[in-house]
Tab-separated table of C-alpha atoms in Angstrom:
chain	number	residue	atom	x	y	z
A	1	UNK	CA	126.257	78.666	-46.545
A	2	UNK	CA	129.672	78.401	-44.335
A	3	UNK	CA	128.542	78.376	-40.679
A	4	UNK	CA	130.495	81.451	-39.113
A	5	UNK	CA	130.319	81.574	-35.226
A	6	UNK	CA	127.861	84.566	-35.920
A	7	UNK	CA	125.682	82.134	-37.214
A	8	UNK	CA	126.383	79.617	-34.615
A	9	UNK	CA	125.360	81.834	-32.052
A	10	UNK	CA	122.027	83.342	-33.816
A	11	UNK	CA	121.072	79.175	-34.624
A	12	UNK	CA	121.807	78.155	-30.377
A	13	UNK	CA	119.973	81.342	-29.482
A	14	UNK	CA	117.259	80.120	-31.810
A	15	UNK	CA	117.167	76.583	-31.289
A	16	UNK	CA	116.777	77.626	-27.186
A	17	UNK	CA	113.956	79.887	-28.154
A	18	UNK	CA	111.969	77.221	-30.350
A	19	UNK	CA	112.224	74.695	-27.354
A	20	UNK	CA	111.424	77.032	-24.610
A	21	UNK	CA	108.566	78.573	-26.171
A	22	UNK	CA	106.563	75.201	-26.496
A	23	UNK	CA	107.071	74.595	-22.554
A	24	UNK	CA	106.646	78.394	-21.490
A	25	UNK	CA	103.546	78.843	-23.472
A	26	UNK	CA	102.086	75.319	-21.978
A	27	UNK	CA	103.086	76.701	-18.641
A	28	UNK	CA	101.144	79.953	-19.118
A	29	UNK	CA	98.042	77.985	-20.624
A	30	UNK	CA	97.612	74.852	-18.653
A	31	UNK	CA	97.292	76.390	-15.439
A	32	UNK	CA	94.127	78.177	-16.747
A	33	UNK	CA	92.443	74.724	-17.717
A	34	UNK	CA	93.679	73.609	-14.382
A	35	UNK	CA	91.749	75.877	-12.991
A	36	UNK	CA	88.628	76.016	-15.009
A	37	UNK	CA	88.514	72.048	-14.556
A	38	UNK	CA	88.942	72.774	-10.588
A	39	UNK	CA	85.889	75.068	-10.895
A	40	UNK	CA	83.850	72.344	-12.688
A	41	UNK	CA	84.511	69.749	-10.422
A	42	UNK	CA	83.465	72.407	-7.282
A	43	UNK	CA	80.152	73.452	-9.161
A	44	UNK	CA	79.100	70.172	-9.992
A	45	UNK	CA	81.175	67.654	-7.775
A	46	UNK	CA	82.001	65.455	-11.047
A	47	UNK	CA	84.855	63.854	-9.824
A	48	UNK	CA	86.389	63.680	-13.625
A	49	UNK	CA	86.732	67.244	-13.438
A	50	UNK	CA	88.782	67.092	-10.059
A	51	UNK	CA	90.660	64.060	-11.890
A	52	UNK	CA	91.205	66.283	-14.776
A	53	UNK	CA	92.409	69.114	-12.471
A	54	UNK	CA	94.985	66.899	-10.849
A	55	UNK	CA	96.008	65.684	-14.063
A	56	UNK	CA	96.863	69.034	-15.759
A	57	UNK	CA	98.294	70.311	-12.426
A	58	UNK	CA	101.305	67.450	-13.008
A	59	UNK	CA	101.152	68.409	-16.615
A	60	UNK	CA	101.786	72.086	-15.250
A	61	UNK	CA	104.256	70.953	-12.951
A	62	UNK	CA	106.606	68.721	-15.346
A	63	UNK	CA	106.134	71.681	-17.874
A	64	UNK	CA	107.149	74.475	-15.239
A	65	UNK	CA	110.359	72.288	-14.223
A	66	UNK	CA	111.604	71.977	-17.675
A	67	UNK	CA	110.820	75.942	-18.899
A	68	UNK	CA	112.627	76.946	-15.831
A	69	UNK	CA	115.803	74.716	-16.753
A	70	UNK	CA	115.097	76.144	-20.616
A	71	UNK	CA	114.902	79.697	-19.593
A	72	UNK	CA	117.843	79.384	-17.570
A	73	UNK	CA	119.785	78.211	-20.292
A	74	UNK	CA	118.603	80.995	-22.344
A	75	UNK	CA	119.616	83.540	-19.478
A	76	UNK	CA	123.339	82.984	-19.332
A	77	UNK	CA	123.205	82.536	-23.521
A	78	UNK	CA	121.852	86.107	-22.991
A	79	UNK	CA	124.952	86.903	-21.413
A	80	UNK	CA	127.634	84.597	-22.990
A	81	UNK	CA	126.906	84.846	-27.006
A	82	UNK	CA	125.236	87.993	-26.598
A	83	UNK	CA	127.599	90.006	-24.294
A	84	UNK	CA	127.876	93.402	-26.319
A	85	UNK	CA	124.095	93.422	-26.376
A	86	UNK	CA	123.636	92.619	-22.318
A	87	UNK	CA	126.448	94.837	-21.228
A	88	UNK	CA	124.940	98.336	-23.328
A	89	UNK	CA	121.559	97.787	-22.908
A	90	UNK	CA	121.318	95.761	-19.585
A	91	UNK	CA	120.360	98.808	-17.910
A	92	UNK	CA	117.881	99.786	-20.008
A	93	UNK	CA	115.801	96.689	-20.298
A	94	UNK	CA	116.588	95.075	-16.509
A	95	UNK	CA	113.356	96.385	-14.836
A	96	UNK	CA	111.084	93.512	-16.945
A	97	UNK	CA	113.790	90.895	-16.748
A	98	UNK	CA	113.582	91.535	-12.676
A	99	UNK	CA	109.917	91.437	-12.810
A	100	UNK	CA	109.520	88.569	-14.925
A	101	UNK	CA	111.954	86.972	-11.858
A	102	UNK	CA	109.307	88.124	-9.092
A	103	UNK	CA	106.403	86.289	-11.566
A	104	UNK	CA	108.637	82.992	-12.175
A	105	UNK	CA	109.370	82.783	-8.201
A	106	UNK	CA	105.369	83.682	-7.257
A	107	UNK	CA	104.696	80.990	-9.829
A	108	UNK	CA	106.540	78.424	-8.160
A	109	UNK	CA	104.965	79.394	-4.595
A	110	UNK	CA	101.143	79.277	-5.967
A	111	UNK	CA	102.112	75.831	-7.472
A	112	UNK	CA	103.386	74.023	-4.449
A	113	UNK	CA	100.562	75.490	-2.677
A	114	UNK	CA	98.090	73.785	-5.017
A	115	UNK	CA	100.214	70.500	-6.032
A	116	UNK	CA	100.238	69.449	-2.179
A	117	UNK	CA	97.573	71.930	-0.121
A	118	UNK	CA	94.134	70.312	-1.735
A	119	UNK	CA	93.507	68.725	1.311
A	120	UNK	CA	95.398	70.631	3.676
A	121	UNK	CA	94.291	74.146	3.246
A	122	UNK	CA	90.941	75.577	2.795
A	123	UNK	CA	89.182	74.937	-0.887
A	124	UNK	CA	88.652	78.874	-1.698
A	125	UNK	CA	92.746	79.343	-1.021
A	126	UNK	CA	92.883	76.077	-2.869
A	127	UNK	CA	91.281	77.169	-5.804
A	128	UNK	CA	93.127	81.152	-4.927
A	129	UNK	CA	96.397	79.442	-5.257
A	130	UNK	CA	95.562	77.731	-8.503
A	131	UNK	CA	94.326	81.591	-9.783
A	132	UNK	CA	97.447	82.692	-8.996
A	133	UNK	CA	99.608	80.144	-10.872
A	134	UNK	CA	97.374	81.057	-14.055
A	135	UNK	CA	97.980	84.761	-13.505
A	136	UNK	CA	101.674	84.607	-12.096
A	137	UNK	CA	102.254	82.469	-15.518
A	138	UNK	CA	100.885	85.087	-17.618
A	139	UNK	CA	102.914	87.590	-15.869
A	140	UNK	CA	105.956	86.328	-16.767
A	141	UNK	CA	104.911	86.261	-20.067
A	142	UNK	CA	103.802	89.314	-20.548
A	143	UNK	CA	107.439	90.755	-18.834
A	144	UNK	CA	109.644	88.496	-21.140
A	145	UNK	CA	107.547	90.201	-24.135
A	146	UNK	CA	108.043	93.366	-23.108
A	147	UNK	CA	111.882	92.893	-23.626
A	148	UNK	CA	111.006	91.686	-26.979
A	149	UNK	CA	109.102	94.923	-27.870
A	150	UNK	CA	112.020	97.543	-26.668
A	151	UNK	CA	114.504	95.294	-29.246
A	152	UNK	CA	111.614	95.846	-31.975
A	153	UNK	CA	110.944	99.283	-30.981
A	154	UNK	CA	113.664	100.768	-28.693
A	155	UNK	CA	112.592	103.772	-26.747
A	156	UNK	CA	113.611	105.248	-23.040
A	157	UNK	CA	116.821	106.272	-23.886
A	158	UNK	CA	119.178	108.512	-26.098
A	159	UNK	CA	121.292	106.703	-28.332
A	160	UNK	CA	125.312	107.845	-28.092
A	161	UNK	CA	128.608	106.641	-29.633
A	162	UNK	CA	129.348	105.477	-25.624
A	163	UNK	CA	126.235	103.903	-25.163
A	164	UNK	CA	122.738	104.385	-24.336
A	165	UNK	CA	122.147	107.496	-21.690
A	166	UNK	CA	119.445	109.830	-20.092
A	167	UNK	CA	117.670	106.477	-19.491
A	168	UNK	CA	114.119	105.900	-18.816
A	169	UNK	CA	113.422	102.401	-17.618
A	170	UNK	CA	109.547	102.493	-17.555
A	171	UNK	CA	109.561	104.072	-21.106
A	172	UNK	CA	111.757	101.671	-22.616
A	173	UNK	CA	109.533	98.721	-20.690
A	174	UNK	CA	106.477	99.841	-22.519
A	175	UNK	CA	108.033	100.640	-25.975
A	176	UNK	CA	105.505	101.322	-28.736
A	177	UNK	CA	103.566	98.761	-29.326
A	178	UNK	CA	104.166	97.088	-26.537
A	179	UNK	CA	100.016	96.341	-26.034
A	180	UNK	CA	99.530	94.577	-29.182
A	181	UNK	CA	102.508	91.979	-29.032
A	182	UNK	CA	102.072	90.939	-25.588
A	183	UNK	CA	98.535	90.488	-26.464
A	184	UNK	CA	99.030	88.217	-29.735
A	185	UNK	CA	101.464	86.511	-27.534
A	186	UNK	CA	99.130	85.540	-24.809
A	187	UNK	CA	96.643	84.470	-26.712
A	188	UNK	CA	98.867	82.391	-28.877
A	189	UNK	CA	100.069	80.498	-25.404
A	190	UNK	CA	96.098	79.997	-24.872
A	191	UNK	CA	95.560	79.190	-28.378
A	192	UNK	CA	98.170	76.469	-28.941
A	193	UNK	CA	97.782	74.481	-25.447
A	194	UNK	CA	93.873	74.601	-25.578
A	195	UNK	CA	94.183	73.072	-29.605
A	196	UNK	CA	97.183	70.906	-28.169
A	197	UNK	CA	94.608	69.264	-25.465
A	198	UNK	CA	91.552	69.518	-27.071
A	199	UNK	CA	93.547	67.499	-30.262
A	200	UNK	CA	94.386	64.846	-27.729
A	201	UNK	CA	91.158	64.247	-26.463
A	202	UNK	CA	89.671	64.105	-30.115
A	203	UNK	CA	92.032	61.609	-30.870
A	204	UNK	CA	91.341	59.303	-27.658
A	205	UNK	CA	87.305	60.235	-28.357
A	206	UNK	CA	87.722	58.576	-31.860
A	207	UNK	CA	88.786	55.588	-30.499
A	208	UNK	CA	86.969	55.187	-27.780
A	209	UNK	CA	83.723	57.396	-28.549
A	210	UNK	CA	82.064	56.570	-24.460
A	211	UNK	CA	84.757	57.903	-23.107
A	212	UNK	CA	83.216	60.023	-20.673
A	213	UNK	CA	86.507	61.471	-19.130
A	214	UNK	CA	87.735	62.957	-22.230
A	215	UNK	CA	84.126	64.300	-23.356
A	216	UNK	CA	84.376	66.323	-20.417
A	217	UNK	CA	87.975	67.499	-20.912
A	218	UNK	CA	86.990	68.246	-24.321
A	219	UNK	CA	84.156	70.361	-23.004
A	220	UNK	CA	86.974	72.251	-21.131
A	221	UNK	CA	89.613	73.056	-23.929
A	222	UNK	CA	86.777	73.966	-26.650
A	223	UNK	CA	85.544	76.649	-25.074
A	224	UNK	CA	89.389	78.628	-24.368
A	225	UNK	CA	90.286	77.150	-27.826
A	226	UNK	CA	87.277	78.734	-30.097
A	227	UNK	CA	87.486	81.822	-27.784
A	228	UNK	CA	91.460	82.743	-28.719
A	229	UNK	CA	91.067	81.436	-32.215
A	230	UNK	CA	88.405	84.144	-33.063
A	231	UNK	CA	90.219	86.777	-31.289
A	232	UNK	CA	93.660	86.465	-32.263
A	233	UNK	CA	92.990	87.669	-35.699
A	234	UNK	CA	91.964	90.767	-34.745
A	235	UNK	CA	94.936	91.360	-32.478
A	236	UNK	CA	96.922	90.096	-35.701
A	237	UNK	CA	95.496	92.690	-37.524
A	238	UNK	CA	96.234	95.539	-34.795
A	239	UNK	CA	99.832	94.316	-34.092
A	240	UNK	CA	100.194	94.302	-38.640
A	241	UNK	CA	98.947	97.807	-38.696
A	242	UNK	CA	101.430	98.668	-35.859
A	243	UNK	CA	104.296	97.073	-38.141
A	244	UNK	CA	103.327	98.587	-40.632
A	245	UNK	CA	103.558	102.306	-39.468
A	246	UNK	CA	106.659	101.138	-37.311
A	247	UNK	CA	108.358	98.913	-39.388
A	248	UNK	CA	107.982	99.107	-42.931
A	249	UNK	CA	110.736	96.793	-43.809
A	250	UNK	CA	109.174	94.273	-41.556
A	251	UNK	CA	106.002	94.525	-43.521
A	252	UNK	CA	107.801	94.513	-46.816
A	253	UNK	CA	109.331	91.434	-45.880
A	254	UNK	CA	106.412	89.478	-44.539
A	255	UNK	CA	104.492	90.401	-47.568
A	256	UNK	CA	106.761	90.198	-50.749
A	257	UNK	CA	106.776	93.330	-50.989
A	258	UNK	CA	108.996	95.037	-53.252
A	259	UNK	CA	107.837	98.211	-54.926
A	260	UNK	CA	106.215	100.935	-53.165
A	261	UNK	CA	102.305	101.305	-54.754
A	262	UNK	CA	99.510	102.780	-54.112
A	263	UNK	CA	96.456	100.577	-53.724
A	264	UNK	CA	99.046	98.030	-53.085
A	265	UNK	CA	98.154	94.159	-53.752
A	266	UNK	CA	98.438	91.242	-50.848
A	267	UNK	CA	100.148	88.216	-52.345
A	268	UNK	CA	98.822	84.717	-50.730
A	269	UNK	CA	101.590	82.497	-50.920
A	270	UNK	CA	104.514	82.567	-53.493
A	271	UNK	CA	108.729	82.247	-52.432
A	272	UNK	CA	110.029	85.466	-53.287
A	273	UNK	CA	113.128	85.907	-55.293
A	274	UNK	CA	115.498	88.887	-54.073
A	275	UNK	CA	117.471	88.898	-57.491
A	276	UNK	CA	114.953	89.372	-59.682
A	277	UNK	CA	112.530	90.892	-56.910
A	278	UNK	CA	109.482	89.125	-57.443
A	279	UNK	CA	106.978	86.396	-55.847
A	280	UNK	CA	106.510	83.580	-58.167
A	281	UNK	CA	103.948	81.608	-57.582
A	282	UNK	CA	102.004	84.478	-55.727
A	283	UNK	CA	98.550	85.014	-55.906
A	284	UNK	CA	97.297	88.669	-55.834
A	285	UNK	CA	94.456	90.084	-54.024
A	286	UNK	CA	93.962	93.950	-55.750
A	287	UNK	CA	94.371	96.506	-52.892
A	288	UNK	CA	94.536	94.167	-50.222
A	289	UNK	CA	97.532	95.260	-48.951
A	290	UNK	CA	96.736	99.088	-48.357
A	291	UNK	CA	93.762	97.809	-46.574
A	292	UNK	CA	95.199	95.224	-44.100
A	293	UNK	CA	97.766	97.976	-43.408
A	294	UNK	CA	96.478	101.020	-43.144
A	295	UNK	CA	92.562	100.252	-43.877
A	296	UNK	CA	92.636	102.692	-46.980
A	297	UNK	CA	92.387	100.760	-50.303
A	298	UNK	CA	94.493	103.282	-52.048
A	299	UNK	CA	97.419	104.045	-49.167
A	300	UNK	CA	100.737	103.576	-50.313
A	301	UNK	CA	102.676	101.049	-48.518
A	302	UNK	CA	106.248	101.146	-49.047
A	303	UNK	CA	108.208	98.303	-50.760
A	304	UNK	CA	111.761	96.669	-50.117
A	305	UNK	CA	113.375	98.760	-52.762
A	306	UNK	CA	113.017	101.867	-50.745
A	307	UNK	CA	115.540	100.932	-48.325
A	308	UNK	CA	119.381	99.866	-48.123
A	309	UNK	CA	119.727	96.291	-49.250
A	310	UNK	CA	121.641	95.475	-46.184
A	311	UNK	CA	119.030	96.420	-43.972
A	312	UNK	CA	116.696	94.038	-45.519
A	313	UNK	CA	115.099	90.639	-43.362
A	314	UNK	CA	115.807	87.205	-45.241
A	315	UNK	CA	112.718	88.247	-47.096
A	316	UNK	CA	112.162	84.464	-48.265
A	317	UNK	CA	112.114	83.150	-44.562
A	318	UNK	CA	110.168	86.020	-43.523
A	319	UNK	CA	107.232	85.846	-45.916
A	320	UNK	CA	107.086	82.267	-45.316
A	321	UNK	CA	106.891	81.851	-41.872
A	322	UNK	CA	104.203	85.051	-42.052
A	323	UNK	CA	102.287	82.623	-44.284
A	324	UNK	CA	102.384	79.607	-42.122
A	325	UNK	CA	100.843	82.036	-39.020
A	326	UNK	CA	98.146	83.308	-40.996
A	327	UNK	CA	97.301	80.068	-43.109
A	328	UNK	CA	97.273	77.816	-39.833
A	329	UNK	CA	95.635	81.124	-37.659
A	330	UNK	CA	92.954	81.063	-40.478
A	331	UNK	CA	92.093	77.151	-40.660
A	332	UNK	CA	91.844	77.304	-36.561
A	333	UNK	CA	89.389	80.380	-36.736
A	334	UNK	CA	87.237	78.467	-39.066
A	335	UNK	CA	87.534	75.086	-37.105
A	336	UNK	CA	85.902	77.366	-34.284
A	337	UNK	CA	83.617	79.017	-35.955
A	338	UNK	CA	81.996	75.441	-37.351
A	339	UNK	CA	82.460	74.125	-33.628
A	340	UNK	CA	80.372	77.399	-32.170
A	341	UNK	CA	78.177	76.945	-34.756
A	342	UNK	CA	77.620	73.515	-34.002
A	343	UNK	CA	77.340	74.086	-30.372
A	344	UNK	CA	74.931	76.698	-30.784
A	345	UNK	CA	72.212	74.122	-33.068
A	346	UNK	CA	72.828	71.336	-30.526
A	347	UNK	CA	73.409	72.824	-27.248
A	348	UNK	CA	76.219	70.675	-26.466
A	349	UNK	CA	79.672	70.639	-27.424
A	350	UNK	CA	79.668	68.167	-30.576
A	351	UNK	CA	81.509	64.934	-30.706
A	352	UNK	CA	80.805	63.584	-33.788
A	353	UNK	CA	83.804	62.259	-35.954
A	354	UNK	CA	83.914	64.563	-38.703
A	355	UNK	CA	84.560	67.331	-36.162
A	356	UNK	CA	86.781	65.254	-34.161
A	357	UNK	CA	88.973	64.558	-36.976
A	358	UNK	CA	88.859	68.287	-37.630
A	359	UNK	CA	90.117	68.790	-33.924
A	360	UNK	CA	92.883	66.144	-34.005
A	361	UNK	CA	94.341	67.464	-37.277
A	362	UNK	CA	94.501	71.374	-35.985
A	363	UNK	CA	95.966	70.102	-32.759
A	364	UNK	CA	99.527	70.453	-33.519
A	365	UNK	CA	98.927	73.785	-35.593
A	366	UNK	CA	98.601	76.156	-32.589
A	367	UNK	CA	102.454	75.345	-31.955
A	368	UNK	CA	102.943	75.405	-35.646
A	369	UNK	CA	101.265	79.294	-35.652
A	370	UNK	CA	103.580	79.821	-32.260
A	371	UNK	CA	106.338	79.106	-33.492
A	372	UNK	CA	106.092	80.532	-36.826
A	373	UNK	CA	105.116	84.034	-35.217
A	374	UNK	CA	108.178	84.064	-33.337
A	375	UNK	CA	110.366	83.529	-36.121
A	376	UNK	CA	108.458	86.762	-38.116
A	377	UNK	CA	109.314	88.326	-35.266
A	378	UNK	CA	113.187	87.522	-34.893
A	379	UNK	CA	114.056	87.053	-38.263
A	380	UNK	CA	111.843	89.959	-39.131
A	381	UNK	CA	114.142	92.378	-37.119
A	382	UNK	CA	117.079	91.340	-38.791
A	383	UNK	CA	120.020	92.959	-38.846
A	384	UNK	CA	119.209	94.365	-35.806
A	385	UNK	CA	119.506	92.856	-32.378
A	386	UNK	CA	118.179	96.218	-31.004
A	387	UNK	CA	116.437	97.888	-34.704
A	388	UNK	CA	118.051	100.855	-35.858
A	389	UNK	CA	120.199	101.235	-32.760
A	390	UNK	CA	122.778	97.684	-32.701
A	391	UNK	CA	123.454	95.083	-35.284
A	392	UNK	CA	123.126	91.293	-34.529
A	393	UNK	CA	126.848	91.093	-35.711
A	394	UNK	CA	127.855	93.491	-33.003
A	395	UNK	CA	126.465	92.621	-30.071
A	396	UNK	CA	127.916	88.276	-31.081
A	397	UNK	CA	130.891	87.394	-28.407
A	398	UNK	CA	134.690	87.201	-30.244
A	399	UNK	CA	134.815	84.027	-28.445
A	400	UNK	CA	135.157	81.394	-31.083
A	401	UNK	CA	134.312	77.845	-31.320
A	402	UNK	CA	130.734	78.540	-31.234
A	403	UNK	CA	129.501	75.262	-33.185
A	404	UNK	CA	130.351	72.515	-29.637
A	405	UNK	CA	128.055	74.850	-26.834
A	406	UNK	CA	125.708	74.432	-30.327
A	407	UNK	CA	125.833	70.853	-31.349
A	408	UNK	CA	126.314	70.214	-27.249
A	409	UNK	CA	122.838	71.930	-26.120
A	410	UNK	CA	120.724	70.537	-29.570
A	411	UNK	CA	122.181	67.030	-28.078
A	412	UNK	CA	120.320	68.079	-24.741
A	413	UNK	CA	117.243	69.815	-25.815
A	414	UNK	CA	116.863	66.162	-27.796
A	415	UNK	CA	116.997	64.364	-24.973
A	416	UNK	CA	115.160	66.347	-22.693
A	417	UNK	CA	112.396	67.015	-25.372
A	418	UNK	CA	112.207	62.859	-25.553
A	419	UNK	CA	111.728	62.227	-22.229
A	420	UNK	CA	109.110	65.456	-21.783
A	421	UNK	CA	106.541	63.517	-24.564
A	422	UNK	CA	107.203	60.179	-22.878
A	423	UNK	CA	106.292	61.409	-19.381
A	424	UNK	CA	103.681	63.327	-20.350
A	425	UNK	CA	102.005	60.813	-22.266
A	426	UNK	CA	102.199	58.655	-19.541
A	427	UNK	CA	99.815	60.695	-17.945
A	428	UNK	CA	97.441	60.795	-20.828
A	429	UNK	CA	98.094	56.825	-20.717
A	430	UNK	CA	96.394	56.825	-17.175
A	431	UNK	CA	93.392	58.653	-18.565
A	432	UNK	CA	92.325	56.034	-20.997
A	433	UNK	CA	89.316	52.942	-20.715
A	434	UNK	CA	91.139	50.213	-19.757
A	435	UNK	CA	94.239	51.379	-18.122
A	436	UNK	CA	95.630	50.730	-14.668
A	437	UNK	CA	98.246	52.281	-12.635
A	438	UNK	CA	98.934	54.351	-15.860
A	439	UNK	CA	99.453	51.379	-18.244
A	440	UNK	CA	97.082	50.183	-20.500
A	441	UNK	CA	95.527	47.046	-20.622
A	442	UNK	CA	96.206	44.740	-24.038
A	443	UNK	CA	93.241	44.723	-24.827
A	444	UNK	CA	93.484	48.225	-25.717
């Protein structure tokens, strides 16, 4: 495929989104363990809980610093490759962009306040401060996503040759759907940065199975971990039925869906072939379909065919990346349920080595499902940049050259993605038996 600067643009835009998600979801998450460790260590003055506090509260901070230099970057590419797009709808869509400003800037307060006040102010405003963080973090979240939604679903506003007008900023903030994607997205922060930590500690557990430090940290990512794995397939499920009333294409797309049919089939797996418009390598589960859509096993549920080929997703990418969500979603909710289970018949949160292999080998897939999700969701509203309203390809910047700002900012988001792991694994490093001053000993 010959790299055209429309292309250039749509792969910087989604290089910047793919690296700033991993930090802004951390940044949403960690505080929350932050705090629940903070908690621990006041109800039962275990000073590796307040360690662990401290600990997570630099991994919050390092985090923060590098999503705010990310999401800066991503602001003026907004602007600069996506001017069309910023200077038609900018009015319509600027009241969560402000507000997710007012979140990022409380954020930042509530942090300082508990990075340097834990022995300077009083411990309930200590612990109030940390709150904050945790909610000021989802806030911004939740604002960003709300942008996301309007571009999925655009409402508040009547479409013209000029432009958008008769404008309604608080409709177009909550656009359809708007409750079910900001609540898979949420959860999919808490999901992949409690199955991030909680893979870590497995991993330092099976090496060093005393490890009392990292029991207890365990004990604190578990719990948010199991909790968001079993609930984020029924928000799945409520955000897929949404789709598929709102977005049929979308649906067709993720599913390999082709023909429209009654009692339609769900296909697990497969690449699907747009020339000869079928799934090889599918398997099919009869009526499956119909009833994750529209929970009817004989609904009809529209296939690809029944609209313009040129409005079509890149069905292959689509379907794939809808796959990867739901196969690593599905392992994780299982992982939990075994853990829970386990719990429940020992009354302790297990640490055998079966289960902590299980743990260390989901840890990555919680960014795996995150990232994944996201890409359904972008590539899924392709060609639109704004669906049914303004192409991607009209909304790009006529200013060429687009391939050095991309090959100049993957250079960066390298480099700064480098030194991220290596400082953040330093504190880990600090955590282990033997270590001092953060380094460990040789003999470990």
């Amino acid at each position: 495929m010959r790299m055209t600067d429309l292309l250039y643009a749509r792969a910087q835009m989604g290089l910047s989104l793919a690296f700033h998600i991993v930090f802004a979801a951390a940044g949403v998450a960690l505080p929350v363990l932050m705090v629940l460790s903070d908690w621990k260590h006041r109800r039962t003055g275990d000073n590796d809980y307040r360690k662990l506090s401290e600990k997570l509260a630099k991994g919050t901070a390092i985090l923060f610093a590098v999503g705010a230099v990310s999401g800066t970057v991503l602001s003026f590419e907004l602007g600069l490759l996506w001017p069309e797009f910023m200077g038609r709808y900018g009015e319509v869509i600027g009241l969560p962009f402000s507000l997710e400003g007012v979140a990022f800037f409380t954020e930042a307060i509530f942090l300082g306040i508990y990075l340097y006040g834990r022995e300077r102010v009083s411990p309930g405003l200590h612990l109030f401060s940390g709150v904050m963080v945790a909610v000021s973090g989802a806030a911004s979240a939740f604002f960003v996503t709300l942008v996301n939604t309007f571009m999925n679903n655009p409402s508040g506003f009547t479409a013209t040759p000029a432009g958008p007008t008769d404008v309604q900023p608080l409709v177009a903030m909550f656009s359809p759907g708007w409750q079910y994607q900001t609540a898979h997205v949420l959860l999919s922060c808490y999901q992949a940065s409690a199955f991030a930590m909680a893979g870590i500690h497995a991993f330092i557990l099976l090496k060093h199975p005393g490890a009392a430090f990292h029991k207890k940290a365990l004990s604190v990512a578990l719990p948010l971990a199991c909790l968001t794995a079993l609930l984020q397939p029924l928000v799945g499920d409520l955000s897929a039925k949404h789709v598929a009333r709102s977005q049929p294409v979308k649906l067709a797309a993720m599913e390999g869906h082709f023909d429209t049919e009654v009692g339609a089939p769900l296909l697990l797996g497969g690449l699907p072939d747009v020339e000869t418009r079928t799934v090889p390598g599918s398997i099919g589960v009869p009526k499956g379909l119909s009833i994750l859509a529209f929970g009817d096993p004989n609904a009809e549920v529209k296939g690809l065919n029944d609209f313009p080929r040129d409005t079509w997703p890149p069905v292959a990418k689509v379907h794939v990346a809808f796959q990867v969500m739901v196969g690593t979603g599905s392992l994780m909710a299982l992982l939990a349920l075994v853990t829970l289970w386990r719990r429940w018949r020992g009354r302790e949160w297990p640490h055998g080595k079966g289960l902590m292999r299980a743990w260390l080998f989901t840890g990555p897939l919680g960014l795996v499902a995150l990232e994944a999700g996201w890409l359904v969701t972008e590539w899924g509203r392709q060609p639109w940049i704004v669906r049914g309203v303004m192409r991607t390809s009209e909304a790009v910047t006529p200013v060429p050259h687009l391939a050095a700002p991309f090959f100049t900012f993957t250079a960066v988001y390298l480099f700064l993605g480098v030194t991220v792991l290596f400082v953040l694994w330093r504190q880990v490093a600090a955590t282990l038996p033997g270590a001092v001053d953060g380094k460990v000993t040789h003999a470990h």
